[in-house]
Amino acid sequence: MLGKFGDNGELFFEIELVTVTGEKFLVDALLDTGFTTGWLAINSQDLEALQWPLVAPDIEMQTARGNEFFNIHQGLIIIDGEQMTIPVHVGEEIPEFLIGSQWLEIMELTVNKSEDILKL
């Protein structure tokens, strides 16, 4: 899967979010290597359109801003053309769609900024 660099060197990858009714939304997701315990994090406002089922409420996690609470939902996404069901961390004040470093356990990351190469 090809990615793109943000203005400040961020690593973005396009993924599709699939609603419970099968509607698909293309979004750019930021690879957050500090998000080590999850696959995807989204803002609670974005969950309204997706209607993904709740798996576990009020899970406390350490973040860069301190301890915060997240609801874990069962999400359906398409990444690199492959559809999969994953746990999704849903919280307040998440400014962008975040994909966590769990993806690096199953996919290889290739980065060469000078050559404008970004692949996951």
PDB file of N, CA and C in Angstrom, residues 31-87:
ATOM      1  N   LEU A  31       0.006   7.225  10.448  1.00  0.00           N
ATOM      2  CA  LEU A  31       0.684   6.152  11.167  1.00  0.00           C
ATOM      3  C   LEU A  31       1.307   6.750  12.418  1.00  0.00           C
ATOM      4  N   ASP A  32       0.815   6.321  13.577  1.00  0.00           N
ATOM      5  CA  ASP A  32       1.270   6.828  14.869  1.00  0.00           C
ATOM      6  C   ASP A  32       2.050   5.715  15.568  1.00  0.00           C
ATOM      7  N   THR A  33       3.376   5.772  15.482  1.00  0.00           N
ATOM      8  CA  THR A  33       4.203   4.709  16.077  1.00  0.00           C
ATOM      9  C   THR A  33       4.165   4.736  17.598  1.00  0.00           C
ATOM     10  N   GLY A  34       3.672   5.825  18.179  1.00  0.00           N
ATOM     11  CA  GLY A  34       3.498   5.879  19.625  1.00  0.00           C
ATOM     12  C   GLY A  34       2.234   5.172  20.090  1.00  0.00           C
ATOM     13  N   PHE A  35       1.344   4.868  19.155  1.00  0.00           N
ATOM     14  CA  PHE A  35       0.104   4.140  19.436  1.00  0.00           C
ATOM     15  C   PHE A  35       0.417   2.659  19.269  1.00  0.00           C
ATOM     16  N   THR A  36       0.993   2.095  20.316  1.00  0.00           N
ATOM     17  CA  THR A  36       1.569   0.748  20.232  1.00  0.00           C
ATOM     18  C   THR A  36       0.592  -0.371  20.560  1.00  0.00           C
ATOM     19  N   THR A  37      -0.546  -0.045  21.136  1.00  0.00           N
ATOM     20  CA  THR A  37      -1.448  -1.097  21.601  1.00  0.00           C
ATOM     21  C   THR A  37      -2.692  -1.255  20.740  1.00  0.00           C
ATOM     22  N   GLY A  38      -2.737  -0.597  19.605  1.00  0.00           N
ATOM     23  CA  GLY A  38      -3.957  -0.683  18.818  1.00  0.00           C
ATOM     24  C   GLY A  38      -3.725  -0.624  17.325  1.00  0.00           C
ATOM     25  N   TRP A  39      -4.822  -0.841  16.615  1.00  0.00           N
ATOM     26  CA  TRP A  39      -4.813  -0.876  15.152  1.00  0.00           C
ATOM     27  C   TRP A  39      -5.319   0.431  14.552  1.00  0.00           C
ATOM     28  N   LEU A  40      -6.387   0.985  15.154  1.00  0.00           N
ATOM     29  CA  LEU A  40      -6.998   2.192  14.618  1.00  0.00           C
ATOM     30  C   LEU A  40      -7.632   2.961  15.764  1.00  0.00           C
ATOM     31  N   ALA A  41      -7.476   4.280  15.735  1.00  0.00           N
ATOM     32  CA  ALA A  41      -8.136   5.159  16.705  1.00  0.00           C
ATOM     33  C   ALA A  41      -8.875   6.235  15.927  1.00  0.00           C
ATOM     34  N   ILE A  42     -10.113   6.508  16.362  1.00  0.00           N
ATOM     35  CA  ILE A  42     -10.923   7.521  15.705  1.00  0.00           C
ATOM     36  C   ILE A  42     -11.598   8.383  16.764  1.00  0.00           C
ATOM     37  N   ASN A  43     -12.063   9.545  16.331  1.00  0.00           N
ATOM     38  CA  ASN A  43     -12.805  10.439  17.204  1.00  0.00           C
ATOM     39  C   ASN A  43     -14.230   9.916  17.355  1.00  0.00           C
ATOM     40  N   SER A  44     -14.806  10.119  18.507  1.00  0.00           N
ATOM     41  CA  SER A  44     -16.161   9.623  18.775  1.00  0.00           C
ATOM     42  C   SER A  44     -17.187  10.200  17.795  1.00  0.00           C
ATOM     43  N   GLN A  45     -16.972  11.398  17.285  1.00  0.00           N
ATOM     44  CA  GLN A  45     -17.894  11.990  16.303  1.00  0.00           C
ATOM     45  C   GLN A  45     -17.936  11.168  15.017  1.00  0.00           C
ATOM     46  N   ASP A  46     -16.798  10.577  14.640  1.00  0.00           N
ATOM     47  CA  ASP A  46     -16.742   9.793  13.403  1.00  0.00           C
ATOM     48  C   ASP A  46     -17.491   8.471  13.540  1.00  0.00           C
ATOM     49  N   LEU A  47     -17.650   7.999  14.758  1.00  0.00           N
ATOM     50  CA  LEU A  47     -18.331   6.729  14.993  1.00  0.00           C
ATOM     51  C   LEU A  47     -19.811   6.810  14.623  1.00  0.00           C
ATOM     52  N   GLU A  48     -20.407   7.989  14.734  1.00  0.00           N
ATOM     53  CA  GLU A  48     -21.834   8.146  14.472  1.00  0.00           C
ATOM     54  C   GLU A  48     -22.219   7.625  13.088  1.00  0.00           C
ATOM     55  N   ALA A  49     -21.429   7.935  12.077  1.00  0.00           N
ATOM     56  CA  ALA A  49     -21.736   7.498  10.717  1.00  0.00           C
ATOM     57  C   ALA A  49     -21.459   6.007  10.519  1.00  0.00           C
ATOM     58  N   LEU A  50     -20.488   5.479  11.244  1.00  0.00           N
ATOM     59  CA  LEU A  50     -20.075   4.089  11.050  1.00  0.00           C
ATOM     60  C   LEU A  50     -20.970   3.091  11.772  1.00  0.00           C
ATOM     61  N   GLN A  51     -21.439   3.470  12.972  1.00  0.00           N
ATOM     62  CA  GLN A  51     -22.309   2.623  13.785  1.00  0.00           C
ATOM     63  C   GLN A  51     -21.699   1.256  14.108  1.00  0.00           C
ATOM     64  N   TRP A  52     -20.381   1.236  14.330  1.00  0.00           N
ATOM     65  CA  TRP A  52     -19.719  -0.017  14.694  1.00  0.00           C
ATOM     66  C   TRP A  52     -20.133  -0.433  16.097  1.00  0.00           C
ATOM     67  N   PRO A  53     -20.320  -1.736  16.342  1.00  0.00           N
ATOM     68  CA  PRO A  53     -20.771  -2.200  17.656  1.00  0.00           C
ATOM     69  C   PRO A  53     -19.706  -2.037  18.744  1.00  0.00           C
ATOM     70  N   LEU A  54     -20.187  -1.714  19.932  1.00  0.00           N
ATOM     71  CA  LEU A  54     -19.329  -1.562  21.106  1.00  0.00           C
ATOM     72  C   LEU A  54     -18.898  -2.937  21.609  1.00  0.00           C
ATOM     73  N   VAL A  55     -17.607  -3.076  21.908  1.00  0.00           N
ATOM     74  CA  VAL A  55     -17.058  -4.323  22.450  1.00  0.00           C
ATOM     75  C   VAL A  55     -16.734  -4.163  23.930  1.00  0.00           C
ATOM     76  N   ALA A  56     -16.092  -3.037  24.273  1.00  0.00           N
ATOM     77  CA  ALA A  56     -15.692  -2.793  25.668  1.00  0.00           C
ATOM     78  C   ALA A  56     -15.727  -1.289  25.944  1.00  0.00           C
ATOM     79  N   PRO A  57     -16.483  -0.859  26.967  1.00  0.00           N
ATOM     80  CA  PRO A  57     -16.552   0.568  27.279  1.00  0.00           C
ATOM     81  C   PRO A  57     -15.470   0.991  28.272  1.00  0.00           C
ATOM     82  N   ASP A  58     -15.104   2.262  28.209  1.00  0.00           N
ATOM     83  CA  ASP A  58     -14.266   2.923  29.217  1.00  0.00           C
ATOM     84  C   ASP A  58     -12.987   2.175  29.577  1.00  0.00           C
ATOM     85  N   ILE A  59     -12.173   1.916  28.576  1.00  0.00           N
ATOM     86  CA  ILE A  59     -10.870   1.288  28.793  1.00  0.00           C
ATOM     87  C   ILE A  59      -9.848   2.409  28.995  1.00  0.00           C
ATOM     88  N   GLU A  60      -9.169   2.398  30.127  1.00  0.00           N
ATOM     89  CA  GLU A  60      -8.184   3.435  30.422  1.00  0.00           C
ATOM     90  C   GLU A  60      -6.856   3.080  29.762  1.00  0.00           C
ATOM     91  N   MET A  61      -6.262   4.093  29.102  1.00  0.00           N
ATOM     92  CA  MET A  61      -4.979   3.904  28.426  1.00  0.00           C
ATOM     93  C   MET A  61      -4.088   5.106  28.656  1.00  0.00           C
ATOM     94  N   GLN A  62      -2.798   4.871  28.661  1.00  0.00           N
ATOM     95  CA  GLN A  62      -1.802   5.936  28.739  1.00  0.00           C
ATOM     96  C   GLN A  62      -1.612   6.508  27.341  1.00  0.00           C
ATOM     97  N   THR A  63      -1.722   7.827  27.203  1.00  0.00           N
ATOM     98  CA  THR A  63      -1.489   8.501  25.934  1.00  0.00           C
ATOM     99  C   THR A  63      -0.438   9.585  26.142  1.00  0.00           C
ATOM    100  N   ALA A  64      -0.082  10.264  25.073  1.00  0.00           N
ATOM    101  CA  ALA A  64       0.877  11.367  25.179  1.00  0.00           C
ATOM    102  C   ALA A  64       0.323  12.500  26.038  1.00  0.00           C
ATOM    103  N   ARG A  65      -1.000  12.576  26.142  1.00  0.00           N
ATOM    104  CA  ARG A  65      -1.637  13.619  26.951  1.00  0.00           C
ATOM    105  C   ARG A  65      -1.974  13.131  28.361  1.00  0.00           C
ATOM    106  N   GLY A  66      -1.533  11.939  28.718  1.00  0.00           N
ATOM    107  CA  GLY A  66      -1.855  11.375  30.027  1.00  0.00           C
ATOM    108  C   GLY A  66      -2.841  10.227  29.890  1.00  0.00           C
ATOM    109  N   ASN A  67      -3.425   9.795  31.005  1.00  0.00           N
ATOM    110  CA  ASN A  67      -4.396   8.709  30.976  1.00  0.00           C
ATOM    111  C   ASN A  67      -5.717   9.199  30.398  1.00  0.00           C
ATOM    112  N   GLU A  68      -6.269   8.417  29.485  1.00  0.00           N
ATOM    113  CA  GLU A  68      -7.549   8.750  28.870  1.00  0.00           C
ATOM    114  C   GLU A  68      -8.378   7.483  28.742  1.00  0.00           C
ATOM    115  N   PHE A  69      -9.687   7.661  28.577  1.00  0.00           N
ATOM    116  CA  PHE A  69     -10.599   6.535  28.443  1.00  0.00           C
ATOM    117  C   PHE A  69     -11.057   6.398  26.999  1.00  0.00           C
ATOM    118  N   PHE A  70     -11.115   5.155  26.539  1.00  0.00           N
ATOM    119  CA  PHE A  70     -11.553   4.839  25.183  1.00  0.00           C
ATOM    120  C   PHE A  70     -12.616   3.761  25.228  1.00  0.00           C
ATOM    121  N   ASN A  71     -13.543   3.829  24.293  1.00  0.00           N
ATOM    122  CA  ASN A  71     -14.455   2.727  24.052  1.00  0.00           C
ATOM    123  C   ASN A  71     -13.865   1.902  22.912  1.00  0.00           C
ATOM    124  N   ILE A  72     -13.926   0.610  23.023  1.00  0.00           N
ATOM    125  CA  ILE A  72     -13.420  -0.265  21.964  1.00  0.00           C
ATOM    126  C   ILE A  72     -14.621  -0.765  21.160  1.00  0.00           C
ATOM    127  N   HIS A  73     -14.569  -0.536  19.862  1.00  0.00           N
ATOM    128  CA  HIS A  73     -15.632  -0.961  18.950  1.00  0.00           C
ATOM    129  C   HIS A  73     -15.071  -1.958  17.951  1.00  0.00           C
ATOM    130  N   GLN A  74     -15.937  -2.757  17.404  1.00  0.00           N
ATOM    131  CA  GLN A  74     -15.555  -3.701  16.352  1.00  0.00           C
ATOM    132  C   GLN A  74     -15.717  -2.989  15.023  1.00  0.00           C
ATOM    133  N   GLY A  75     -14.593  -2.710  14.358  1.00  0.00           N
ATOM    134  CA  GLY A  75     -14.627  -1.954  13.119  1.00  0.00           C
ATOM    135  C   GLY A  75     -14.324  -2.814  11.917  1.00  0.00           C
ATOM    136  N   LEU A  76     -14.875  -2.436  10.795  1.00  0.00           N
ATOM    137  CA  LEU A  76     -14.622  -3.119   9.532  1.00  0.00           C
ATOM    138  C   LEU A  76     -13.905  -2.138   8.622  1.00  0.00           C
ATOM    139  N   ILE A  77     -12.709  -2.511   8.181  1.00  0.00           N
ATOM    140  CA  ILE A  77     -11.918  -1.621   7.326  1.00  0.00           C
ATOM    141  C   ILE A  77     -11.378  -2.388   6.132  1.00  0.00           C
ATOM    142  N   ILE A  78     -10.956  -1.633   5.157  1.00  0.00           N
ATOM    143  CA  ILE A  78     -10.234  -2.189   4.012  1.00  0.00           C
ATOM    144  C   ILE A  78      -8.898  -1.481   3.975  1.00  0.00           C
ATOM    145  N   ILE A  79      -7.843  -2.272   4.079  1.00  0.00           N
ATOM    146  CA  ILE A  79      -6.486  -1.721   4.045  1.00  0.00           C
ATOM    147  C   ILE A  79      -5.690  -2.538   3.043  1.00  0.00           C
ATOM    148  N   ASP A  80      -5.065  -1.852   2.107  1.00  0.00           N
ATOM    149  CA  ASP A  80      -4.300  -2.493   1.041  1.00  0.00           C
ATOM    150  C   ASP A  80      -5.158  -3.507   0.288  1.00  0.00           C
ATOM    151  N   GLY A  81      -6.436  -3.171   0.084  1.00  0.00           N
ATOM    152  CA  GLY A  81      -7.344  -4.030  -0.670  1.00  0.00           C
ATOM    153  C   GLY A  81      -7.909  -5.210   0.094  1.00  0.00           C
ATOM    154  N   GLU A  82      -7.528  -5.356   1.345  1.00  0.00           N
ATOM    155  CA  GLU A  82      -7.972  -6.485   2.155  1.00  0.00           C
ATOM    156  C   GLU A  82      -8.954  -6.013   3.228  1.00  0.00           C
ATOM    157  N   GLN A  83     -10.128  -6.643   3.257  1.00  0.00           N
ATOM    158  CA  GLN A  83     -11.128  -6.293   4.262  1.00  0.00           C
ATOM    159  C   GLN A  83     -10.876  -7.087   5.533  1.00  0.00           C
ATOM    160  N   MET A  84     -10.942  -6.395   6.671  1.00  0.00           N
ATOM    161  CA  MET A  84     -10.724  -7.080   7.948  1.00  0.00           C
ATOM    162  C   MET A  84     -11.499  -6.400   9.060  1.00  0.00           C
ATOM    163  N   THR A  85     -11.774  -7.196  10.078  1.00  0.00           N
ATOM    164  CA  THR A  85     -12.437  -6.698  11.278  1.00  0.00           C
ATOM    165  C   THR A  85     -11.370  -6.511  12.346  1.00  0.00           C
ATOM    166  N   ILE A  86     -11.344  -5.324  12.959  1.00  0.00           N
ATOM    167  CA  ILE A  86     -10.326  -5.001  13.948  1.00  0.00           C
ATOM    168  C   ILE A  86     -10.962  -4.284  15.137  1.00  0.00           C
ATOM    169  N   PRO A  87     -10.293  -4.315  16.292  1.00  0.00           N
ATOM    170  CA  PRO A  87     -10.743  -3.471  17.397  1.00  0.00           C
ATOM    171  C   PRO A  87     -10.342  -2.020  17.122  1.00  0.00           C
TER     172      PRO A  87
END
